PDB file of C-alpha atoms in Angstrom:
ATOM      1  CA  UNK A   1     -31.014 129.687 206.735  1.00  0.00           C
ATOM      2  CA  UNK A   2     -32.465 126.246 205.899  1.00  0.00           C
ATOM      3  CA  UNK A   3     -35.441 125.023 203.930  1.00  0.00           C
ATOM      4  CA  UNK A   4     -37.212 122.556 206.235  1.00  0.00           C
ATOM      5  CA  UNK A   5     -39.753 120.262 204.647  1.00  0.00           C
ATOM      6  CA  UNK A   6     -42.576 119.273 206.975  1.00  0.00           C
ATOM      7  CA  UNK A   7     -44.658 116.185 206.303  1.00  0.00           C
ATOM      8  CA  UNK A   8     -48.057 116.183 208.015  1.00  0.00           C
ATOM      9  CA  UNK A   9     -51.750 115.442 207.541  1.00  0.00           C
ATOM     10  CA  UNK A  10     -54.054 117.437 205.319  1.00  0.00           C
ATOM     11  CA  UNK A  11     -57.266 115.971 206.689  1.00  0.00           C
ATOM     12  CA  UNK A  12     -60.060 118.416 207.485  1.00  0.00           C
ATOM     13  CA  UNK A  13     -61.384 116.268 210.351  1.00  0.00           C
ATOM     14  CA  UNK A  14     -58.502 116.282 212.828  1.00  0.00           C
ATOM     15  CA  UNK A  15     -58.552 117.086 216.524  1.00  0.00           C
ATOM     16  CA  UNK A  16     -57.639 120.697 217.261  1.00  0.00           C
ATOM     17  CA  UNK A  17     -54.450 119.587 219.072  1.00  0.00           C
ATOM     18  CA  UNK A  18     -52.948 118.398 215.783  1.00  0.00           C
ATOM     19  CA  UNK A  19     -53.772 121.669 214.043  1.00  0.00           C
ATOM     20  CA  UNK A  20     -52.276 123.568 216.978  1.00  0.00           C
ATOM     21  CA  UNK A  21     -49.114 121.431 216.757  1.00  0.00           C
ATOM     22  CA  UNK A  22     -48.787 122.235 213.049  1.00  0.00           C
ATOM     23  CA  UNK A  23     -49.353 125.963 213.636  1.00  0.00           C
ATOM     24  CA  UNK A  24     -46.733 125.987 216.397  1.00  0.00           C
ATOM     25  CA  UNK A  25     -44.310 124.086 214.154  1.00  0.00           C
ATOM     26  CA  UNK A  26     -44.627 126.632 211.357  1.00  0.00           C
ATOM     27  CA  UNK A  27     -44.190 129.482 213.811  1.00  0.00           C
ATOM     28  CA  UNK A  28     -41.104 127.923 215.422  1.00  0.00           C
ATOM     29  CA  UNK A  29     -39.477 127.226 212.046  1.00  0.00           C
ATOM     30  CA  UNK A  30     -40.083 130.854 211.059  1.00  0.00           C
ATOM     31  CA  UNK A  31     -38.908 132.182 214.427  1.00  0.00           C
ATOM     32  CA  UNK A  32     -35.609 130.360 213.912  1.00  0.00           C
ATOM     33  CA  UNK A  33     -35.190 131.955 210.491  1.00  0.00           C
ATOM     34  CA  UNK A  34     -35.942 128.953 208.291  1.00  0.00           C
ATOM     35  CA  UNK A  35     -38.286 128.449 205.326  1.00  0.00           C
ATOM     36  CA  UNK A  36     -41.197 126.015 205.557  1.00  0.00           C
ATOM     37  CA  UNK A  37     -41.453 123.626 202.629  1.00  0.00           C
ATOM     38  CA  UNK A  38     -44.785 121.811 202.498  1.00  0.00           C
ATOM     39  CA  UNK A  39     -47.015 119.788 200.229  1.00  0.00           C
ATOM     40  CA  UNK A  40     -48.633 123.037 199.135  1.00  0.00           C
ATOM     41  CA  UNK A  41     -52.082 122.420 200.594  1.00  0.00           C
ATOM     42  CA  UNK A  42     -54.220 124.917 202.493  1.00  0.00           C
ATOM     43  CA  UNK A  43     -56.209 122.414 204.569  1.00  0.00           C
ATOM     44  CA  UNK A  44     -55.641 120.399 207.723  1.00  0.00           C
ATOM     45  CA  UNK A  45     -52.281 120.434 209.414  1.00  0.00           C
ATOM     46  CA  UNK A  46     -50.608 121.423 206.153  1.00  0.00           C
ATOM     47  CA  UNK A  47     -52.589 124.646 205.973  1.00  0.00           C
ATOM     48  CA  UNK A  48     -52.100 125.339 209.683  1.00  0.00           C
ATOM     49  CA  UNK A  49     -48.347 124.811 209.289  1.00  0.00           C
ATOM     50  CA  UNK A  50     -48.060 127.377 206.493  1.00  0.00           C
ATOM     51  CA  UNK A  51     -50.354 129.850 208.269  1.00  0.00           C
ATOM     52  CA  UNK A  52     -48.267 129.528 211.436  1.00  0.00           C
ATOM     53  CA  UNK A  53     -45.058 130.216 209.532  1.00  0.00           C
ATOM     54  CA  UNK A  54     -46.476 133.252 207.755  1.00  0.00           C
ATOM     55  CA  UNK A  55     -48.003 134.653 210.958  1.00  0.00           C
ATOM     56  CA  UNK A  56     -44.515 134.514 212.478  1.00  0.00           C
ATOM     57  CA  UNK A  57     -43.011 136.283 209.459  1.00  0.00           C
ATOM     58  CA  UNK A  58     -41.466 133.253 207.795  1.00  0.00           C
ATOM     59  CA  UNK A  59     -41.441 132.312 204.117  1.00  0.00           C
ATOM     60  CA  UNK A  60     -43.306 129.298 202.750  1.00  0.00           C
ATOM     61  CA  UNK A  61     -42.710 127.131 199.719  1.00  0.00           C
ATOM     62  CA  UNK A  62     -45.473 124.780 198.631  1.00  0.00           C
ATOM     63  CA  UNK A  63     -45.128 121.901 196.179  1.00  0.00           C
ATOM     64  CA  UNK A  64     -48.430 120.500 194.937  1.00  0.00           C
ATOM     65  CA  UNK A  65     -49.603 118.343 192.048  1.00  0.00           C
ATOM     66  CA  UNK A  66     -51.994 119.864 189.526  1.00  0.00           C
ATOM     67  CA  UNK A  67     -54.711 117.376 190.507  1.00  0.00           C
ATOM     68  CA  UNK A  68     -54.868 118.918 193.999  1.00  0.00           C
ATOM     69  CA  UNK A  69     -54.801 122.441 192.576  1.00  0.00           C
ATOM     70  CA  UNK A  70     -57.841 121.397 190.534  1.00  0.00           C
ATOM     71  CA  UNK A  71     -59.576 120.321 193.772  1.00  0.00           C
ATOM     72  CA  UNK A  72     -59.020 123.868 195.082  1.00  0.00           C
ATOM     73  CA  UNK A  73     -56.883 122.861 198.049  1.00  0.00           C
ATOM     74  CA  UNK A  74     -53.717 124.736 197.009  1.00  0.00           C
ATOM     75  CA  UNK A  75     -52.095 127.178 199.418  1.00  0.00           C
ATOM     76  CA  UNK A  76     -52.426 130.227 197.185  1.00  0.00           C
ATOM     77  CA  UNK A  77     -50.950 132.415 199.948  1.00  0.00           C
ATOM     78  CA  UNK A  78     -47.639 130.558 199.702  1.00  0.00           C
ATOM     79  CA  UNK A  79     -44.641 132.750 198.948  1.00  0.00           C
ATOM     80  CA  UNK A  80     -43.769 130.285 196.220  1.00  0.00           C
ATOM     81  CA  UNK A  81     -46.083 127.568 194.920  1.00  0.00           C
ATOM     82  CA  UNK A  82     -44.617 124.970 192.582  1.00  0.00           C
ATOM     83  CA  UNK A  83     -47.102 122.832 190.652  1.00  0.00           C
ATOM     84  CA  UNK A  84     -46.061 119.357 189.514  1.00  0.00           C
ATOM     85  CA  UNK A  85     -47.698 116.832 187.225  1.00  0.00           C
ATOM     86  CA  UNK A  86     -47.889 113.994 189.784  1.00  0.00           C
ATOM     87  CA  UNK A  87     -47.536 113.006 193.428  1.00  0.00           C
ATOM     88  CA  UNK A  88     -44.261 111.258 192.588  1.00  0.00           C
ATOM     89  CA  UNK A  89     -42.751 114.369 191.014  1.00  0.00           C
ATOM     90  CA  UNK A  90     -44.029 116.382 193.978  1.00  0.00           C
ATOM     91  CA  UNK A  91     -42.000 114.221 196.395  1.00  0.00           C
ATOM     92  CA  UNK A  92     -38.912 114.445 194.201  1.00  0.00           C
ATOM     93  CA  UNK A  93     -39.126 118.231 194.057  1.00  0.00           C
ATOM     94  CA  UNK A  94     -39.767 118.522 197.803  1.00  0.00           C
ATOM     95  CA  UNK A  95     -36.617 116.469 198.460  1.00  0.00           C
ATOM     96  CA  UNK A  96     -34.575 118.588 196.038  1.00  0.00           C
ATOM     97  CA  UNK A  97     -35.796 121.895 197.511  1.00  0.00           C
ATOM     98  CA  UNK A  98     -35.255 120.939 201.158  1.00  0.00           C
ATOM     99  CA  UNK A  99     -32.252 120.875 203.467  1.00  0.00           C
ATOM    100  CA  UNK A 100     -33.970 118.799 206.172  1.00  0.00           C
ATOM    101  CA  UNK A 101     -37.191 116.904 206.891  1.00  0.00           C
ATOM    102  CA  UNK A 102     -39.487 117.037 209.899  1.00  0.00           C
ATOM    103  CA  UNK A 103     -42.436 114.660 210.181  1.00  0.00           C
ATOM    104  CA  UNK A 104     -45.497 115.441 212.289  1.00  0.00           C
ATOM    105  CA  UNK A 105     -48.481 113.134 212.847  1.00  0.00           C
ATOM    106  CA  UNK A 106     -50.219 112.091 209.667  1.00  0.00           C
ATOM    107  CA  UNK A 107     -51.693 109.257 207.663  1.00  0.00           C
ATOM    108  CA  UNK A 108     -50.770 107.355 204.524  1.00  0.00           C
ATOM    109  CA  UNK A 109     -49.524 110.377 202.567  1.00  0.00           C
ATOM    110  CA  UNK A 110     -47.333 111.493 205.443  1.00  0.00           C
ATOM    111  CA  UNK A 111     -45.905 107.997 205.859  1.00  0.00           C
ATOM    112  CA  UNK A 112     -45.316 107.748 202.109  1.00  0.00           C
ATOM    113  CA  UNK A 113     -43.301 110.972 202.187  1.00  0.00           C
ATOM    114  CA  UNK A 114     -41.362 109.941 205.302  1.00  0.00           C
ATOM    115  CA  UNK A 115     -40.486 106.550 203.852  1.00  0.00           C
ATOM    116  CA  UNK A 116     -39.467 108.077 200.513  1.00  0.00           C
ATOM    117  CA  UNK A 117     -36.891 110.400 202.112  1.00  0.00           C
ATOM    118  CA  UNK A 118     -35.806 107.721 204.558  1.00  0.00           C
ATOM    119  CA  UNK A 119     -35.345 105.108 201.849  1.00  0.00           C
ATOM    120  CA  UNK A 120     -33.347 107.477 199.667  1.00  0.00           C
ATOM    121  CA  UNK A 121     -31.167 108.320 202.679  1.00  0.00           C
ATOM    122  CA  UNK A 122     -30.470 104.622 203.351  1.00  0.00           C
ATOM    123  CA  UNK A 123     -29.337 104.367 199.732  1.00  0.00           C
ATOM    124  CA  UNK A 124     -26.988 107.344 200.320  1.00  0.00           C
ATOM    125  CA  UNK A 125     -28.849 109.454 197.757  1.00  0.00           C
ATOM    126  CA  UNK A 126     -28.919 112.268 200.305  1.00  0.00           C
ATOM    127  CA  UNK A 127     -27.571 112.943 203.777  1.00  0.00           C
ATOM    128  CA  UNK A 128     -30.164 115.456 204.916  1.00  0.00           C
ATOM    129  CA  UNK A 129     -31.407 115.371 208.515  1.00  0.00           C
ATOM    130  CA  UNK A 130     -34.705 113.570 209.105  1.00  0.00           C
ATOM    131  CA  UNK A 131     -36.594 114.021 212.363  1.00  0.00           C
ATOM    132  CA  UNK A 132     -39.841 112.427 213.465  1.00  0.00           C
ATOM    133  CA  UNK A 133     -41.900 114.257 216.096  1.00  0.00           C
ATOM    134  CA  UNK A 134     -43.513 111.535 218.204  1.00  0.00           C
ATOM    135  CA  UNK A 135     -46.030 113.859 219.860  1.00  0.00           C
ATOM    136  CA  UNK A 136     -47.885 112.070 222.664  1.00  0.00           C
ATOM    137  CA  UNK A 137     -46.576 108.694 221.464  1.00  0.00           C
ATOM    138  CA  UNK A 138     -48.332 108.997 218.076  1.00  0.00           C
ATOM    139  CA  UNK A 139     -45.576 107.101 216.259  1.00  0.00           C
ATOM    140  CA  UNK A 140     -44.607 104.707 219.064  1.00  0.00           C
ATOM    141  CA  UNK A 141     -46.369 101.674 217.481  1.00  0.00           C
ATOM    142  CA  UNK A 142     -44.658 102.393 214.141  1.00  0.00           C
ATOM    143  CA  UNK A 143     -41.243 102.707 215.771  1.00  0.00           C
ATOM    144  CA  UNK A 144     -41.826  99.485 217.722  1.00  0.00           C
ATOM    145  CA  UNK A 145     -42.637  97.698 214.448  1.00  0.00           C
ATOM    146  CA  UNK A 146     -39.580  99.166 212.730  1.00  0.00           C
ATOM    147  CA  UNK A 147     -37.422  97.915 215.606  1.00  0.00           C
ATOM    148  CA  UNK A 148     -38.838  94.436 214.955  1.00  0.00           C
ATOM    149  CA  UNK A 149     -37.891  94.817 211.280  1.00  0.00           C
ATOM    150  CA  UNK A 150     -34.340  95.670 212.315  1.00  0.00           C
ATOM    151  CA  UNK A 151     -34.242  92.787 214.817  1.00  0.00           C
ATOM    152  CA  UNK A 152     -35.270  90.418 212.007  1.00  0.00           C
ATOM    153  CA  UNK A 153     -32.681  91.933 209.612  1.00  0.00           C
ATOM    154  CA  UNK A 154     -35.187  93.490 207.199  1.00  0.00           C
ATOM    155  CA  UNK A 155     -33.776  96.886 208.136  1.00  0.00           C
ATOM    156  CA  UNK A 156     -30.167  97.576 208.998  1.00  0.00           C
ATOM    157  CA  UNK A 157     -29.692  99.236 212.383  1.00  0.00           C
ATOM    158  CA  UNK A 158     -27.707 101.973 210.612  1.00  0.00           C
ATOM    159  CA  UNK A 159     -30.788 102.672 208.495  1.00  0.00           C
ATOM    160  CA  UNK A 160     -32.953 102.909 211.580  1.00  0.00           C
ATOM    161  CA  UNK A 161     -30.430 105.305 213.124  1.00  0.00           C
ATOM    162  CA  UNK A 162     -30.774 107.744 210.201  1.00  0.00           C
ATOM    163  CA  UNK A 163     -34.121 108.889 211.619  1.00  0.00           C
ATOM    164  CA  UNK A 164     -34.020 110.962 214.790  1.00  0.00           C
ATOM    165  CA  UNK A 165     -37.129 110.565 216.952  1.00  0.00           C
ATOM    166  CA  UNK A 166     -38.036 113.296 219.444  1.00  0.00           C
ATOM    167  CA  UNK A 167     -41.152 114.242 221.375  1.00  0.00           C
ATOM    168  CA  UNK A 168     -41.357 117.988 220.670  1.00  0.00           C
ATOM    169  CA  UNK A 169     -40.949 120.514 217.892  1.00  0.00           C
ATOM    170  CA  UNK A 170     -38.183 122.490 219.653  1.00  0.00           C
ATOM    171  CA  UNK A 171     -36.216 119.250 220.088  1.00  0.00           C
ATOM    172  CA  UNK A 172     -36.794 118.422 216.412  1.00  0.00           C
ATOM    173  CA  UNK A 173     -35.464 121.779 215.270  1.00  0.00           C
ATOM    174  CA  UNK A 174     -32.518 121.546 217.665  1.00  0.00           C
ATOM    175  CA  UNK A 175     -31.666 118.153 216.120  1.00  0.00           C
ATOM    176  CA  UNK A 176     -31.973 119.516 212.590  1.00  0.00           C
ATOM    177  CA  UNK A 177     -29.931 122.629 213.325  1.00  0.00           C
ATOM    178  CA  UNK A 178     -27.167 120.612 214.997  1.00  0.00           C
ATOM    179  CA  UNK A 179     -26.810 118.547 211.812  1.00  0.00           C
ATOM    180  CA  UNK A 180     -26.881 121.560 209.467  1.00  0.00           C
ATOM    181  CA  UNK A 181     -24.050 123.491 211.107  1.00  0.00           C
TER     182      UNK A 181
END
């Protein structure tokens, strides 16, 4: 079916609930017959995501820069692991290899990836679905700020509308699947 890229944290110090969310996300993507595309790491939510997908019988594709392979955080169990020369080329390849994007809670790297795909969508460089999972209001302050940007004309309302915001993984996948058919 579809290759769904998931952006999420790779921190090793997260609350269990975030790891559980990532595991459940991977499992649900696999259960629905899709491939998980990730940043290719084996730690934090990223590792839990891939493990969840594989445990549910789904394929995984990881895209990771050589510098992170050298730090021994690569998901070597990935069905396919693509190694790039930089973080920038990693994002480009993740966008090329994916049919849709789902963002879970995360930090700067996650936001960087989200904003990269969102910005390229606003420039009409792709029309792939983008869904943000606002689990327990995690992204509410960000979305409030982005609404202010739109209100002050720094962001066109049409650009804001390109991102679908939901509160659960099943709703995120429903939104993605409705756009892919």
